[in-house]
Amino acid sequence: MTASAEVMTANAEVDSATFAQMQRQYEVEQFYYREAALLDAHEYEQWVELFTDDARYFMPIRRTRTRRELHKEFTKPGEMAWFDDSKAVLQGRVAKLASGTSWAEDPPSRTRHIVTNVRITSVEDSEMMVHSAFLLYRTRLKSEEDQWIGSREDTLRRVDGLLMIAGRTIYLEQTLLLSRNLSNFF
């Protein structure tokens, strides 16, 4: 094989690897955009089906700490948390919203989920770790407005060819939540 043929072969391999990464990135971003659209359209039954049966949905409490204590900034699993839900608990929350007995969501909030800075940090077998940033804007009634900004660490798992959420940890930037309720999904 000539030197120029070796270079062309190497470039083709790099290009196919780059193309595979681009495809995966596109697929993950489209998955998140679809998830956000389901939440904003109040399609909660469809949204919860994006989770695997063994999924964990965890949002620790953030505390202000000194620089030397930053490792204690977020509560750990098993400690106090805003949410520490299984898929069954998420389904229960969705069922309550659908029942009309959830006073915090009657009339329903209007939300906009914005997801950005999507980074796939590792890929192993059928799972990948994905980090993203989000802004959740909510308005309800005539004058209630809330915003939550943070990041998410997700474990996405391919099940029967489809991406599903096998784990989600939500990190809010706020240490004090001023909203009247926390009835929305992140």
PDB file of C-alpha atoms in Angstrom:
ATOM      1  CA  MET A   1       0.000   0.000   0.000  1.00  0.00           C
ATOM      2  CA  THR A   2       1.343   3.418  -0.919  1.00  0.00           C
ATOM      3  CA  ALA A   3       1.777   6.206   1.617  1.00  0.00           C
ATOM      4  CA  SER A   4      -1.075   8.212   0.103  1.00  0.00           C
ATOM      5  CA  ALA A   5      -3.394   5.164   0.248  1.00  0.00           C
ATOM      6  CA  GLU A   6      -2.506   4.684   3.944  1.00  0.00           C
ATOM      7  CA  VAL A   7      -3.346   8.330   4.679  1.00  0.00           C
ATOM      8  CA  MET A   8      -6.653   8.031   2.829  1.00  0.00           C
ATOM      9  CA  THR A   9      -7.532   4.867   4.769  1.00  0.00           C
ATOM     10  CA  ALA A  10      -6.634   6.549   8.087  1.00  0.00           C
ATOM     11  CA  ASN A  11      -8.741   9.602   7.181  1.00  0.00           C
ATOM     12  CA  ALA A  12     -11.701   7.375   6.292  1.00  0.00           C
ATOM     13  CA  GLU A  13     -11.452   5.652   9.692  1.00  0.00           C
ATOM     14  CA  VAL A  14     -11.289   8.974  11.507  1.00  0.00           C
ATOM     15  CA  ASP A  15     -14.195  10.260   9.475  1.00  0.00           C
ATOM     16  CA  SER A  16     -16.355   7.204  10.229  1.00  0.00           C
ATOM     17  CA  ALA A  17     -15.541   7.493  13.964  1.00  0.00           C
ATOM     18  CA  THR A  18     -16.353  11.202  13.894  1.00  0.00           C
ATOM     19  CA  PHE A  19     -19.538  10.491  11.987  1.00  0.00           C
ATOM     20  CA  ALA A  20     -20.608   7.896  14.588  1.00  0.00           C
ATOM     21  CA  GLN A  21     -20.017  10.423  17.387  1.00  0.00           C
ATOM     22  CA  MET A  22     -22.018  13.041  15.502  1.00  0.00           C
ATOM     23  CA  GLN A  23     -24.881  10.584  14.978  1.00  0.00           C
ATOM     24  CA  ARG A  24     -24.924   9.675  18.690  1.00  0.00           C
ATOM     25  CA  GLN A  25     -24.828  13.355  19.701  1.00  0.00           C
ATOM     26  CA  TYR A  26     -27.703  14.158  17.346  1.00  0.00           C
ATOM     27  CA  GLU A  27     -29.761  11.218  18.624  1.00  0.00           C
ATOM     28  CA  VAL A  28     -29.275  12.242  22.273  1.00  0.00           C
ATOM     29  CA  GLU A  29     -30.109  15.888  21.591  1.00  0.00           C
ATOM     30  CA  GLN A  30     -33.262  14.921  19.680  1.00  0.00           C
ATOM     31  CA  PHE A  31     -34.239  12.634  22.576  1.00  0.00           C
ATOM     32  CA  TYR A  32     -33.937  15.559  25.022  1.00  0.00           C
ATOM     33  CA  TYR A  33     -35.864  17.921  22.747  1.00  0.00           C
ATOM     34  CA  ARG A  34     -38.673  15.366  22.463  1.00  0.00           C
ATOM     35  CA  GLU A  35     -38.669  14.899  26.248  1.00  0.00           C
ATOM     36  CA  ALA A  36     -38.920  18.685  26.791  1.00  0.00           C
ATOM     37  CA  ALA A  37     -41.781  18.924  24.296  1.00  0.00           C
ATOM     38  CA  LEU A  38     -43.687  16.149  26.087  1.00  0.00           C
ATOM     39  CA  LEU A  39     -43.319  17.940  29.424  1.00  0.00           C
ATOM     40  CA  ASP A  40     -44.334  21.322  28.030  1.00  0.00           C
ATOM     41  CA  ALA A  41     -47.399  19.746  26.373  1.00  0.00           C
ATOM     42  CA  HIS A  42     -48.395  18.046  29.683  1.00  0.00           C
ATOM     43  CA  GLU A  43     -47.945  14.612  28.071  1.00  0.00           C
ATOM     44  CA  TYR A  44     -46.736  13.162  31.375  1.00  0.00           C
ATOM     45  CA  GLU A  45     -47.857   9.589  30.729  1.00  0.00           C
ATOM     46  CA  GLN A  46     -45.680   9.484  27.600  1.00  0.00           C
ATOM     47  CA  TRP A  47     -42.835  11.254  29.438  1.00  0.00           C
ATOM     48  CA  VAL A  48     -42.674   8.733  32.274  1.00  0.00           C
ATOM     49  CA  GLU A  49     -42.458   5.924  29.711  1.00  0.00           C
ATOM     50  CA  LEU A  50     -39.066   7.327  28.697  1.00  0.00           C
ATOM     51  CA  PHE A  51     -37.710   5.878  31.983  1.00  0.00           C
ATOM     52  CA  THR A  52     -36.528   2.312  32.489  1.00  0.00           C
ATOM     53  CA  ASP A  53     -38.282   0.250  35.167  1.00  0.00           C
ATOM     54  CA  ASP A  54     -35.207   0.483  37.429  1.00  0.00           C
ATOM     55  CA  ALA A  55     -34.690   4.234  36.933  1.00  0.00           C
ATOM     56  CA  ARG A  56     -33.865   6.607  39.764  1.00  0.00           C
ATOM     57  CA  TYR A  57     -34.862  10.288  39.594  1.00  0.00           C
ATOM     58  CA  PHE A  58     -32.830  12.179  42.186  1.00  0.00           C
ATOM     59  CA  MET A  59     -32.604  15.885  42.992  1.00  0.00           C
ATOM     60  CA  PRO A  60     -30.373  16.560  45.996  1.00  0.00           C
ATOM     61  CA  ILE A  61     -30.633  19.647  48.162  1.00  0.00           C
ATOM     62  CA  ARG A  62     -27.865  22.161  47.557  1.00  0.00           C
ATOM     63  CA  ARG A  63     -26.269  23.903  50.507  1.00  0.00           C
ATOM     64  CA  THR A  64     -23.893  26.853  50.510  1.00  0.00           C
ATOM     65  CA  ARG A  65     -20.470  25.651  51.644  1.00  0.00           C
ATOM     66  CA  THR A  66     -17.022  27.134  51.915  1.00  0.00           C
ATOM     67  CA  ARG A  67     -14.509  26.273  49.221  1.00  0.00           C
ATOM     68  CA  ARG A  68     -12.863  23.623  51.406  1.00  0.00           C
ATOM     69  CA  GLU A  69     -16.271  21.980  52.027  1.00  0.00           C
ATOM     70  CA  LEU A  70     -17.564  21.948  48.447  1.00  0.00           C
ATOM     71  CA  HIS A  71     -17.665  18.142  48.543  1.00  0.00           C
ATOM     72  CA  LYS A  72     -20.577  18.563  51.033  1.00  0.00           C
ATOM     73  CA  GLU A  73     -22.498  21.000  48.827  1.00  0.00           C
ATOM     74  CA  PHE A  74     -25.131  18.480  47.689  1.00  0.00           C
ATOM     75  CA  THR A  75     -26.930  15.926  49.818  1.00  0.00           C
ATOM     76  CA  LYS A  76     -26.188  12.300  49.008  1.00  0.00           C
ATOM     77  CA  PRO A  77     -28.601   9.462  48.171  1.00  0.00           C
ATOM     78  CA  GLY A  78     -30.277   8.350  51.383  1.00  0.00           C
ATOM     79  CA  GLU A  79     -30.160  11.884  52.816  1.00  0.00           C
ATOM     80  CA  MET A  80     -32.760  14.649  52.415  1.00  0.00           C
ATOM     81  CA  ALA A  81     -33.554  15.424  48.792  1.00  0.00           C
ATOM     82  CA  TRP A  82     -36.126  17.347  46.801  1.00  0.00           C
ATOM     83  CA  PHE A  83     -36.808  14.147  44.868  1.00  0.00           C
ATOM     84  CA  ASP A  84     -35.586  10.584  45.268  1.00  0.00           C
ATOM     85  CA  ASP A  85     -38.079   8.758  43.080  1.00  0.00           C
ATOM     86  CA  SER A  86     -38.339   5.412  41.365  1.00  0.00           C
ATOM     87  CA  LYS A  87     -40.304   5.014  38.150  1.00  0.00           C
ATOM     88  CA  ALA A  88     -43.275   3.799  40.224  1.00  0.00           C
ATOM     89  CA  VAL A  89     -43.213   7.020  42.278  1.00  0.00           C
ATOM     90  CA  LEU A  90     -42.985   9.097  39.086  1.00  0.00           C
ATOM     91  CA  GLN A  91     -45.989   7.186  37.721  1.00  0.00           C
ATOM     92  CA  GLY A  92     -47.863   7.977  40.944  1.00  0.00           C
ATOM     93  CA  ARG A  93     -47.083  11.677  40.587  1.00  0.00           C
ATOM     94  CA  VAL A  94     -48.268  11.564  36.968  1.00  0.00           C
ATOM     95  CA  ALA A  95     -51.482   9.743  37.981  1.00  0.00           C
ATOM     96  CA  LYS A  96     -52.209  12.384  40.625  1.00  0.00           C
ATOM     97  CA  LEU A  97     -51.780  15.159  38.047  1.00  0.00           C
ATOM     98  CA  ALA A  98     -54.155  13.333  35.695  1.00  0.00           C
ATOM     99  CA  SER A  99     -56.758  12.865  38.452  1.00  0.00           C
ATOM    100  CA  GLY A 100     -57.417  16.584  38.831  1.00  0.00           C
ATOM    101  CA  THR A 101     -56.857  16.400  42.596  1.00  0.00           C
ATOM    102  CA  SER A 102     -53.443  18.040  42.497  1.00  0.00           C
ATOM    103  CA  TRP A 103     -54.298  21.545  43.743  1.00  0.00           C
ATOM    104  CA  ALA A 104     -50.817  22.824  42.889  1.00  0.00           C
ATOM    105  CA  GLU A 105     -51.484  22.116  39.202  1.00  0.00           C
ATOM    106  CA  ASP A 106     -55.131  23.106  38.818  1.00  0.00           C
ATOM    107  CA  PRO A 107     -55.200  25.140  36.676  1.00  0.00           C
ATOM    108  CA  PRO A 108     -52.065  23.655  35.138  1.00  0.00           C
ATOM    109  CA  SER A 109     -48.808  25.549  34.943  1.00  0.00           C
ATOM    110  CA  ARG A 110     -47.403  26.702  31.647  1.00  0.00           C
ATOM    111  CA  THR A 111     -43.790  25.597  31.293  1.00  0.00           C
ATOM    112  CA  ARG A 112     -40.889  25.832  28.913  1.00  0.00           C
ATOM    113  CA  HIS A 113     -38.008  23.393  29.280  1.00  0.00           C
ATOM    114  CA  ILE A 114     -34.790  24.509  27.605  1.00  0.00           C
ATOM    115  CA  VAL A 115     -31.996  21.943  27.393  1.00  0.00           C
ATOM    116  CA  THR A 116     -28.515  22.834  26.206  1.00  0.00           C
ATOM    117  CA  ASN A 117     -24.786  22.045  26.566  1.00  0.00           C
ATOM    118  CA  VAL A 118     -25.431  18.352  25.967  1.00  0.00           C
ATOM    119  CA  ARG A 119     -22.210  16.392  26.418  1.00  0.00           C
ATOM    120  CA  ILE A 120     -21.835  12.637  26.174  1.00  0.00           C
ATOM    121  CA  THR A 121     -19.081  11.864  28.666  1.00  0.00           C
ATOM    122  CA  SER A 122     -18.855   8.087  28.404  1.00  0.00           C
ATOM    123  CA  VAL A 123     -20.253   5.232  26.364  1.00  0.00           C
ATOM    124  CA  GLU A 124     -20.134   1.634  27.577  1.00  0.00           C
ATOM    125  CA  ASP A 125     -22.085  -1.225  26.039  1.00  0.00           C
ATOM    126  CA  SER A 126     -25.746  -0.132  25.995  1.00  0.00           C
ATOM    127  CA  GLU A 127     -25.367   2.831  28.393  1.00  0.00           C
ATOM    128  CA  MET A 128     -23.966   6.321  28.161  1.00  0.00           C
ATOM    129  CA  MET A 129     -23.463   9.131  30.650  1.00  0.00           C
ATOM    130  CA  VAL A 130     -24.813  12.461  29.456  1.00  0.00           C
ATOM    131  CA  HIS A 131     -24.470  15.867  31.090  1.00  0.00           C
ATOM    132  CA  SER A 132     -26.721  18.762  30.147  1.00  0.00           C
ATOM    133  CA  ALA A 133     -27.742  22.196  31.355  1.00  0.00           C
ATOM    134  CA  PHE A 134     -31.358  23.288  31.656  1.00  0.00           C
ATOM    135  CA  LEU A 135     -33.631  26.218  32.287  1.00  0.00           C
ATOM    136  CA  LEU A 136     -37.162  25.491  33.403  1.00  0.00           C
ATOM    137  CA  TYR A 137     -39.517  28.459  33.243  1.00  0.00           C
ATOM    138  CA  ARG A 138     -42.967  28.131  34.795  1.00  0.00           C
ATOM    139  CA  THR A 139     -45.876  30.524  35.013  1.00  0.00           C
ATOM    140  CA  ARG A 140     -49.214  29.841  36.596  1.00  0.00           C
ATOM    141  CA  LEU A 141     -52.375  31.729  37.349  1.00  0.00           C
ATOM    142  CA  LYS A 142     -52.001  35.438  36.609  1.00  0.00           C
ATOM    143  CA  SER A 143     -48.748  36.393  38.243  1.00  0.00           C
ATOM    144  CA  GLU A 144     -46.781  33.405  39.553  1.00  0.00           C
ATOM    145  CA  GLU A 145     -43.461  32.968  37.782  1.00  0.00           C
ATOM    146  CA  ASP A 146     -40.652  30.587  38.669  1.00  0.00           C
ATOM    147  CA  GLN A 147     -37.341  29.672  37.091  1.00  0.00           C
ATOM    148  CA  TRP A 148     -34.990  26.846  37.873  1.00  0.00           C
ATOM    149  CA  ILE A 149     -31.538  26.651  36.361  1.00  0.00           C
ATOM    150  CA  GLY A 150     -29.225  23.724  36.753  1.00  0.00           C
ATOM    151  CA  SER A 151     -27.579  20.705  35.271  1.00  0.00           C
ATOM    152  CA  ARG A 152     -28.473  17.066  34.877  1.00  0.00           C
ATOM    153  CA  GLU A 153     -26.412  13.915  34.856  1.00  0.00           C
ATOM    154  CA  ASP A 154     -28.275  11.171  33.052  1.00  0.00           C
ATOM    155  CA  THR A 155     -27.590   7.543  32.428  1.00  0.00           C
ATOM    156  CA  LEU A 156     -29.202   6.769  29.086  1.00  0.00           C
ATOM    157  CA  ARG A 157     -29.687   3.125  28.205  1.00  0.00           C
ATOM    158  CA  ARG A 158     -30.547   1.630  24.850  1.00  0.00           C
ATOM    159  CA  VAL A 159     -33.490  -0.762  25.267  1.00  0.00           C
ATOM    160  CA  ASP A 160     -34.831  -2.536  22.189  1.00  0.00           C
ATOM    161  CA  GLY A 161     -33.027   0.037  20.045  1.00  0.00           C
ATOM    162  CA  LEU A 162     -34.544   3.061  21.830  1.00  0.00           C
ATOM    163  CA  LEU A 163     -32.903   5.456  24.269  1.00  0.00           C
ATOM    164  CA  MET A 164     -34.375   5.470  27.767  1.00  0.00           C
ATOM    165  CA  ILE A 165     -33.484   7.250  30.997  1.00  0.00           C
ATOM    166  CA  ALA A 166     -32.027   4.762  33.488  1.00  0.00           C
ATOM    167  CA  GLY A 167     -30.998   7.431  35.975  1.00  0.00           C
ATOM    168  CA  ARG A 168     -31.247  11.190  36.375  1.00  0.00           C
ATOM    169  CA  THR A 169     -29.592  13.433  38.939  1.00  0.00           C
ATOM    170  CA  ILE A 170     -30.700  17.056  38.859  1.00  0.00           C
ATOM    171  CA  TYR A 171     -28.464  19.761  40.340  1.00  0.00           C
ATOM    172  CA  LEU A 172     -30.159  23.109  40.880  1.00  0.00           C
ATOM    173  CA  GLU A 173     -28.075  26.265  41.032  1.00  0.00           C
ATOM    174  CA  GLN A 174     -30.395  27.663  43.699  1.00  0.00           C
ATOM    175  CA  THR A 175     -29.911  26.869  47.379  1.00  0.00           C
ATOM    176  CA  LEU A 176     -33.221  28.490  48.320  1.00  0.00           C
ATOM    177  CA  LEU A 177     -36.376  27.743  46.336  1.00  0.00           C
ATOM    178  CA  LEU A 178     -38.876  30.574  46.414  1.00  0.00           C
ATOM    179  CA  SER A 179     -41.582  28.805  44.400  1.00  0.00           C
ATOM    180  CA  ARG A 180     -44.859  27.958  46.108  1.00  0.00           C
ATOM    181  CA  ASN A 181     -44.598  24.330  45.065  1.00  0.00           C
ATOM    182  CA  LEU A 182     -42.322  21.931  43.262  1.00  0.00           C
ATOM    183  CA  SER A 183     -44.898  20.039  41.219  1.00  0.00           C
ATOM    184  CA  ASN A 184     -43.056  20.086  37.898  1.00  0.00           C
ATOM    185  CA  PHE A 185     -40.613  17.641  36.339  1.00  0.00           C
ATOM    186  CA  PHE A 186     -37.039  18.467  35.361  1.00  0.00           C
TER     187      PHE A 186
END
